[in-house]
Amino acid sequence: MGAGGTGAQLHAHVVKVGCQSDAFVKNALIGMHASCGDLEIAGALFDRRAREDAVAWSAMITGCARRGNISAARELFEECSVKDLVSWNVMITAYSKRGEMAQARELFDRVPERDVVSWNAMISGYVGCGSHMNAMELFEQMQSMGEKPDVVTMLSLLSACANSGDLDVGRRLHFSLSEKFSRTGFTVVLGNALIDMYAKCGSMKSALEVFWVMRDKDVSTWNSIIGGLALHGHVTESIDLFKKMLKQKVRPDEITFVAVLIACSHGGMVAKGREYFNLMQQKYRIEPNVKHYGCMVDMLGRAGLLKEAFEFIDTMKVEPNSVIWRTLLGACRVHGEIELAEHANRQLLKARSDDSGDYVLLSNIYASAGEWLESEKMRKLMDDSGVNKEAGRTVVDGSAKDAMQSFR
């Protein structure tokens, strides 16, 4: 996207009044065009000979990095003789966002001085790559060097705790935030991050405590707490909070209904599940996606309504994926339904699923029914297909696990 009419008019006016040679104005134009992606125009204004003009160099480096041309940004960065902190941070952030943490760390270790933006870029990059230990170690180093974390730092660290299940560190971060926000209370974003962290660490009591003390809540707040309760088996509390959400005139979204349907599935509330599935479409005009359908199949399968689950899949408005068929296959194993299990397995083979669990599930279904020859055939088919069973792995509750991604 370019600078558009306003930017072009502004540039034309600058030329008209004859002040384009002014260094301040010129740098402003370079920054405007570079930030809007007009790198060709910005480059025409940019003078590589102006070695000491850190602002101009920084604008060009930033423009290239934001447009995804990191190689051009790095070339300019290394050529620049006077690098300001903005340029360093832009490059560190660009590499971190791409997951290229070795390159980001190399620049981070070279930067003459750092600010909170530098630290945040590295910490969020490590969290994004799943290197939670590196993120925590860097945070400790940040504190030891006297740099105070800001809200962005804390959000990254809470995400790291949520994904790694580090409840102890999460509690310490919560304590630190409580002291900082003792008068004003948590912002919605921070409160949501705390609820998400506690829910993923399995501490729903703490998640609820945060929820109730939050002065302001948005739909994500409600989704996180309803979903967390549902996933941890607190189905009554989950549904009660959903009802409270509706009473407070908070409009549910598609993620809300994933959470509610998980609660109905885990609680065996088939009638309620059907009711909410219809409510979602008829009152709130939300078209079900594959996660909603998956929750319904899981709910019907858990209740032993396998024929209805199969018929439900047949009426889906979206193409059933491997998770849907795997969910039905898992339910068939629990209830010893061979015929539908064979059909589900055929659909998985059509989808070119090479998951060893699919073969193992059907083999176990045959074995449970005393069909030892068929069971052995499935094991042989697995071997002939070159699929190896992963040690200790089973396929259980596939739809709920897939739906969990909605809350992350």
Coordinates of C-alpha atoms in Angstrom, one line a residue:
M1 CA 0.0 0.0 0.0
G2 CA 1.4 3.4 -1.0
A3 CA 1.2 6.8 0.7
G4 CA -2.0 7.4 -1.2
G5 CA -3.5 10.7 -2.3
T6 CA -2.8 12.7 0.9
G7 CA 0.9 11.7 0.9
A8 CA 1.3 12.5 -2.8
Q9 CA -0.4 15.8 -2.3
L10 CA 1.8 16.6 0.7
H11 CA 5.0 15.7 -1.3
A12 CA 3.8 17.8 -4.3
H13 CA 3.2 20.8 -1.9
V14 CA 6.7 20.5 -0.5
V15 CA 8.1 20.6 -4.0
K16 CA 5.9 23.5 -4.9
V17 CA 7.1 25.7 -2.0
G18 CA 10.7 24.7 -2.6
C19 CA 11.6 23.2 0.8
Q20 CA 12.4 19.7 -0.3
S21 CA 16.1 20.3 0.3
D22 CA 15.6 21.0 4.0
A23 CA 17.1 18.0 5.8
F24 CA 14.2 17.8 8.3
V25 CA 11.5 17.9 5.6
K26 CA 13.4 15.5 3.4
N27 CA 13.8 13.0 6.2
A28 CA 10.1 13.3 7.0
L29 CA 9.3 12.6 3.3
I30 CA 11.6 9.6 3.4
G31 CA 9.9 8.3 6.5
M32 CA 6.4 8.8 5.1
H33 CA 7.1 7.0 1.8
A34 CA 9.2 4.2 3.5
S35 CA 6.5 3.5 6.1
C36 CA 3.8 3.3 3.4
G37 CA 5.9 0.9 1.3
D38 CA 6.9 3.4 -1.4
L39 CA 10.5 2.3 -1.1
E40 CA 11.3 3.4 -4.7
I41 CA 10.3 7.0 -4.0
A42 CA 11.9 6.9 -0.6
G43 CA 15.1 5.5 -2.1
A44 CA 15.2 8.3 -4.7
L45 CA 15.1 10.9 -1.9
F46 CA 17.6 9.0 0.2
D47 CA 21.3 10.0 -0.1
R48 CA 23.7 7.2 0.8
R49 CA 26.5 9.8 1.0
A50 CA 24.9 11.4 4.0
R51 CA 26.7 9.0 6.4
E52 CA 25.9 11.0 9.5
D53 CA 22.2 11.4 8.9
A54 CA 21.0 8.6 11.3
V55 CA 17.3 9.6 10.9
A56 CA 17.3 9.1 7.1
W57 CA 19.1 5.8 7.4
S58 CA 16.8 4.6 10.1
A59 CA 13.7 5.5 8.0
M60 CA 15.0 3.4 5.1
I61 CA 16.0 0.5 7.3
T62 CA 12.6 0.6 8.9
G63 CA 10.7 0.8 5.6
C64 CA 12.6 -2.2 4.2
A65 CA 12.2 -4.3 7.3
R66 CA 8.4 -3.6 7.6
R67 CA 7.9 -4.6 3.9
G68 CA 9.6 -7.9 4.6
N69 CA 12.8 -7.2 2.7
I70 CA 15.0 -8.0 5.6
S71 CA 18.1 -8.6 3.4
A72 CA 17.9 -5.0 2.0
A73 CA 17.3 -3.7 5.5
R74 CA 20.4 -5.6 6.8
E75 CA 22.5 -4.3 4.0
L76 CA 21.6 -0.7 4.8
F77 CA 22.0 -1.4 8.5
E78 CA 25.6 -2.7 8.1
E79 CA 26.4 0.1 5.7
C80 CA 25.2 2.8 8.0
S81 CA 28.1 4.3 10.0
V82 CA 25.9 6.0 12.7
K83 CA 23.3 3.5 13.9
D84 CA 20.7 4.9 16.3
L85 CA 18.8 2.7 18.7
V86 CA 15.7 2.7 16.5
S87 CA 17.6 1.0 13.7
W88 CA 19.0 -1.6 16.1
N89 CA 15.5 -2.3 17.5
V90 CA 14.0 -2.5 14.1
M91 CA 16.4 -5.2 12.9
I92 CA 16.2 -7.2 16.2
T93 CA 12.4 -7.1 16.0
A94 CA 12.3 -8.0 12.3
Y95 CA 14.4 -11.1 12.9
S96 CA 12.5 -12.1 16.0
K97 CA 9.1 -11.9 14.2
R98 CA 10.5 -14.2 11.5
G99 CA 11.7 -16.6 14.2
E100 CA 15.3 -16.1 13.2
M101 CA 16.5 -15.9 16.8
A102 CA 20.2 -16.6 16.2
Q103 CA 20.4 -13.5 14.0
A104 CA 18.3 -11.4 16.4
R105 CA 20.5 -12.5 19.3
E106 CA 23.7 -11.6 17.4
L107 CA 22.4 -8.1 17.0
F108 CA 21.1 -7.9 20.5
D109 CA 24.5 -8.8 21.9
R110 CA 26.1 -6.2 19.7
V111 CA 23.8 -3.2 20.4
P112 CA 25.8 -0.5 22.4
E113 CA 22.8 0.2 24.7
R114 CA 19.4 -1.3 25.1
D115 CA 16.0 -0.1 26.0
V116 CA 12.8 -2.0 27.0
V117 CA 11.9 -2.3 23.3
S118 CA 15.1 -4.2 22.7
W119 CA 14.4 -6.6 25.5
N120 CA 10.8 -7.1 24.5
A121 CA 11.7 -7.9 20.9
M122 CA 14.0 -10.7 22.1
I123 CA 11.7 -12.0 24.8
S124 CA 8.6 -12.1 22.5
G125 CA 10.7 -13.7 19.8
Y126 CA 11.7 -16.5 22.1
V127 CA 8.2 -17.0 23.3
G128 CA 6.9 -17.1 19.8
C129 CA 9.4 -19.9 19.0
G130 CA 8.5 -21.9 22.1
S131 CA 11.9 -21.2 23.7
H132 CA 10.3 -20.3 27.0
M133 CA 13.5 -21.0 29.1
N134 CA 15.5 -18.5 27.0
A135 CA 12.7 -16.0 27.4
M136 CA 12.8 -16.4 31.2
E137 CA 16.6 -16.3 31.4
L138 CA 16.6 -13.0 29.3
F139 CA 13.9 -11.6 31.7
E140 CA 16.1 -12.3 34.7
Q141 CA 19.1 -10.7 32.9
M142 CA 16.9 -7.7 32.1
Q143 CA 16.0 -7.2 35.7
S144 CA 19.6 -7.7 36.9
M145 CA 20.7 -4.9 34.5
G146 CA 18.1 -2.5 36.0
E147 CA 15.7 -2.4 33.0
K148 CA 12.1 -2.2 34.2
P149 CA 9.6 -4.4 32.3
D150 CA 6.5 -2.9 30.8
V151 CA 3.1 -4.3 30.0
V152 CA 4.4 -5.8 26.7
T153 CA 7.1 -7.7 28.6
M154 CA 4.6 -9.1 31.1
L155 CA 2.2 -10.2 28.4
S156 CA 5.0 -12.1 26.6
L157 CA 6.1 -13.7 29.9
L158 CA 2.5 -14.7 30.8
S159 CA 2.2 -16.3 27.4
A160 CA 5.4 -18.2 28.1
C161 CA 4.1 -19.4 31.5
A162 CA 0.7 -20.4 29.9
N163 CA 2.4 -22.5 27.1
S164 CA 5.0 -24.1 29.4
G165 CA 2.7 -24.7 32.4
D166 CA 5.0 -22.8 34.7
L167 CA 2.4 -21.8 37.4
D168 CA 5.0 -20.7 40.0
V169 CA 6.5 -18.1 37.7
G170 CA 3.1 -17.1 36.6
R171 CA 2.0 -16.4 40.2
R172 CA 5.1 -14.3 40.7
L173 CA 4.3 -12.2 37.7
H174 CA 0.7 -11.9 38.9
F175 CA 2.0 -10.6 42.3
S176 CA 4.2 -8.1 40.6
L177 CA 1.3 -6.8 38.4
S178 CA -1.0 -6.6 41.4
E179 CA 1.4 -4.2 43.1
K180 CA 1.7 -2.1 40.0
F181 CA -2.0 -1.9 39.3
S182 CA -3.3 -1.9 42.9
R183 CA -5.2 1.4 42.4
T184 CA -6.4 1.2 38.8
G185 CA -6.9 -2.5 38.5
F186 CA -5.8 -4.7 35.6
T187 CA -6.4 -3.6 32.1
V188 CA -8.6 -5.9 30.0
V189 CA -5.6 -7.2 28.1
L190 CA -3.6 -8.0 31.2
G191 CA -6.6 -9.6 32.9
N192 CA -7.3 -11.8 29.9
A193 CA -3.6 -12.9 29.8
L194 CA -3.7 -13.8 33.5
I195 CA -6.9 -15.8 33.1
D196 CA -5.5 -17.6 30.1
M197 CA -2.3 -18.4 32.0
Y198 CA -4.1 -19.8 35.0
A199 CA -6.5 -21.8 32.9
K200 CA -3.7 -23.4 30.9
C201 CA -1.8 -24.2 34.0
G202 CA -4.9 -25.8 35.5
S203 CA -5.6 -23.3 38.3
M204 CA -9.2 -22.4 37.6
K205 CA -9.6 -21.1 41.2
S206 CA -7.0 -18.4 40.5
A207 CA -8.4 -17.8 37.0
L208 CA -11.9 -17.1 38.6
E209 CA -10.4 -14.8 41.2
V210 CA -8.8 -12.7 38.4
F211 CA -12.1 -12.7 36.5
W212 CA -14.2 -11.5 39.4
V213 CA -11.9 -8.6 40.3
M214 CA -11.6 -7.3 36.8
R215 CA -13.5 -4.0 36.5
D216 CA -13.9 -4.2 32.7
K217 CA -14.4 -7.3 30.6
D218 CA -14.7 -8.0 26.9
V219 CA -15.9 -11.0 25.0
S220 CA -12.4 -12.5 25.1
T221 CA -12.5 -12.4 28.9
W222 CA -15.7 -14.4 29.0
N223 CA -14.4 -16.8 26.4
S224 CA -11.2 -17.5 28.3
I225 CA -13.0 -18.3 31.6
I226 CA -15.9 -20.2 30.0
G227 CA -13.5 -22.2 27.9
G228 CA -11.1 -22.9 30.7
L229 CA -13.8 -24.1 33.0
A230 CA -15.2 -26.4 30.2
L231 CA -11.8 -27.9 29.4
H232 CA -11.1 -28.7 33.0
G233 CA -14.4 -30.4 33.6
H234 CA -16.2 -27.6 35.5
V235 CA -19.1 -27.8 33.1
T236 CA -21.9 -26.5 35.4
E237 CA -19.8 -23.4 36.3
S238 CA -19.0 -22.9 32.6
I239 CA -22.6 -23.0 31.5
D240 CA -23.6 -20.7 34.4
L241 CA -21.1 -18.1 33.4
F242 CA -22.3 -18.3 29.8
K243 CA -25.8 -17.6 31.0
K244 CA -24.5 -14.7 33.1
M245 CA -22.7 -13.4 30.0
L246 CA -25.9 -13.3 28.1
K247 CA -27.8 -11.6 30.9
Q248 CA -25.1 -8.9 30.9
K249 CA -25.8 -8.3 27.2
V250 CA -22.3 -9.4 26.1
R251 CA -22.7 -10.7 22.6
P252 CA -21.1 -14.2 22.2
D253 CA -18.9 -14.9 19.2
E254 CA -17.9 -18.1 17.5
I255 CA -15.2 -18.9 20.1
T256 CA -17.8 -18.6 22.9
F257 CA -19.9 -21.3 21.3
V258 CA -16.9 -23.6 20.9
A259 CA -16.4 -23.3 24.7
V260 CA -20.0 -23.8 25.5
L261 CA -20.2 -26.9 23.2
I262 CA -17.1 -28.4 24.8
A263 CA -18.8 -27.9 28.2
C264 CA -21.9 -29.7 26.9
S265 CA -19.8 -32.5 25.5
H266 CA -17.8 -33.0 28.6
G267 CA -21.0 -32.8 30.8
G268 CA -23.0 -35.2 28.7
M269 CA -25.6 -32.5 28.1
V270 CA -26.7 -33.5 24.6
A271 CA -30.1 -31.6 24.7
K272 CA -28.3 -28.4 25.8
G273 CA -25.7 -28.9 23.2
R274 CA -28.3 -29.1 20.4
E275 CA -30.0 -26.1 21.9
Y276 CA -26.9 -23.9 21.9
F277 CA -25.8 -25.1 18.5
N278 CA -29.2 -23.9 17.1
L279 CA -29.1 -20.7 19.2
M280 CA -25.7 -19.8 17.7
Q281 CA -27.2 -19.9 14.2
Q282 CA -30.7 -18.7 14.7
K283 CA -30.3 -15.9 17.2
Y284 CA -26.7 -14.8 16.7
R285 CA -26.4 -15.6 13.0
I286 CA -23.1 -17.4 13.5
E287 CA -22.3 -20.0 10.8
P288 CA -20.8 -23.1 12.4
N289 CA -17.2 -23.9 11.5
V290 CA -15.4 -27.2 11.6
K291 CA -14.6 -26.7 15.4
H292 CA -18.3 -26.4 16.2
Y293 CA -19.2 -29.5 14.2
G294 CA -16.3 -31.3 15.8
C295 CA -17.6 -30.5 19.3
M296 CA -21.1 -31.8 18.3
V297 CA -19.7 -35.0 16.9
D298 CA -17.6 -35.4 20.1
M299 CA -20.7 -34.8 22.2
L300 CA -22.8 -37.3 20.4
G301 CA -20.0 -39.8 20.3
R302 CA -19.5 -39.6 24.1
A303 CA -23.2 -40.1 24.6
G304 CA -23.1 -43.3 22.5
L305 CA -25.3 -41.7 19.8
L306 CA -23.0 -42.9 17.0
K307 CA -25.6 -43.3 14.3
E308 CA -26.8 -39.7 14.9
A309 CA -23.1 -38.5 14.9
F310 CA -22.6 -40.1 11.5
E311 CA -25.8 -38.6 10.2
F312 CA -24.8 -35.2 11.6
I313 CA -21.4 -35.4 9.8
D314 CA -23.4 -36.1 6.6
T315 CA -25.3 -32.8 7.0
M316 CA -22.3 -30.6 7.7
K317 CA -22.0 -27.5 5.6
V318 CA -18.2 -27.8 5.6
E319 CA -16.0 -30.6 4.5
P320 CA -15.3 -32.9 7.5
N321 CA -11.6 -33.0 8.2
S322 CA -9.5 -35.8 9.7
V323 CA -10.2 -34.6 13.3
I324 CA -14.0 -35.1 12.7
W325 CA -13.5 -38.7 11.5
R326 CA -10.9 -39.5 14.1
T327 CA -13.4 -38.3 16.8
L328 CA -16.0 -40.6 15.5
L329 CA -13.5 -43.4 15.3
G330 CA -12.5 -42.9 18.9
A331 CA -16.2 -43.0 20.0
C332 CA -16.7 -46.2 18.0
R333 CA -13.8 -47.8 20.0
V334 CA -15.4 -46.8 23.3
H335 CA -18.8 -48.2 22.3
G336 CA -17.5 -51.2 20.2
E337 CA -19.2 -50.1 17.0
I338 CA -17.3 -51.9 14.2
E339 CA -19.3 -50.9 11.1
L340 CA -19.1 -47.1 11.6
A341 CA -15.5 -47.4 12.7
E342 CA -14.7 -49.0 9.3
H343 CA -16.5 -46.2 7.5
A344 CA -14.6 -43.5 9.6
N345 CA -11.3 -45.2 8.9
R346 CA -12.1 -45.3 5.1
Q347 CA -12.7 -41.6 5.2
L348 CA -9.4 -41.1 7.0
L349 CA -7.6 -43.1 4.4
K350 CA -9.2 -40.9 1.7
A351 CA -7.9 -37.9 3.5
R352 CA -4.4 -39.6 3.3
S353 CA -4.1 -39.6 7.1
D354 CA -0.8 -41.3 8.1
D355 CA -1.6 -41.1 11.8
S356 CA -0.6 -44.4 13.4
G357 CA -3.4 -43.9 16.0
D358 CA -6.0 -44.4 13.3
Y359 CA -4.8 -47.9 12.5
V360 CA -4.3 -48.7 16.2
L361 CA -7.8 -47.6 17.1
L362 CA -9.5 -49.7 14.4
S363 CA -7.2 -52.7 15.3
N364 CA -8.2 -52.3 19.0
I365 CA -11.9 -52.1 18.0
Y366 CA -11.6 -55.4 16.1
A367 CA -9.8 -57.0 19.1
S368 CA -12.4 -55.8 21.6
A369 CA -15.1 -57.5 19.5
G370 CA -13.0 -60.7 19.2
E371 CA -12.2 -60.1 15.5
W372 CA -8.6 -61.1 15.9
L373 CA -8.0 -61.8 12.3
E374 CA -9.2 -58.3 11.3
S375 CA -7.2 -56.8 14.1
E376 CA -4.0 -58.4 12.8
K377 CA -4.8 -57.3 9.3
M378 CA -4.9 -53.7 10.5
R379 CA -1.6 -54.1 12.3
K380 CA -0.1 -55.5 9.1
L381 CA -1.5 -52.7 7.0
M382 CA 0.1 -50.2 9.3
D383 CA 3.4 -52.0 8.9
D384 CA 3.1 -52.3 5.1
S385 CA 2.2 -48.6 4.9
G386 CA 5.4 -47.6 6.7
V387 CA 3.5 -46.0 9.6
N388 CA 5.1 -46.5 13.0
K389 CA 3.2 -46.3 16.2
E390 CA 4.5 -43.6 18.5
A391 CA 5.2 -45.0 22.0
G392 CA 2.5 -44.3 24.5
R393 CA 0.3 -42.4 22.1
T394 CA -3.4 -42.7 21.9
V395 CA -6.1 -40.8 20.1
V396 CA -8.6 -39.5 22.7
D397 CA -10.9 -36.5 22.7
G398 CA -9.6 -35.3 19.3
S399 CA -12.2 -32.7 18.7
A400 CA -11.9 -31.1 22.1
K401 CA -8.1 -30.9 21.8
D402 CA -8.5 -29.4 18.4
A403 CA -11.0 -26.9 19.7
M404 CA -8.6 -25.9 22.5
Q405 CA -6.7 -23.9 19.9
S406 CA -9.5 -21.4 19.9
F407 CA -8.5 -20.1 23.3
R408 CA -4.8 -19.7 22.5

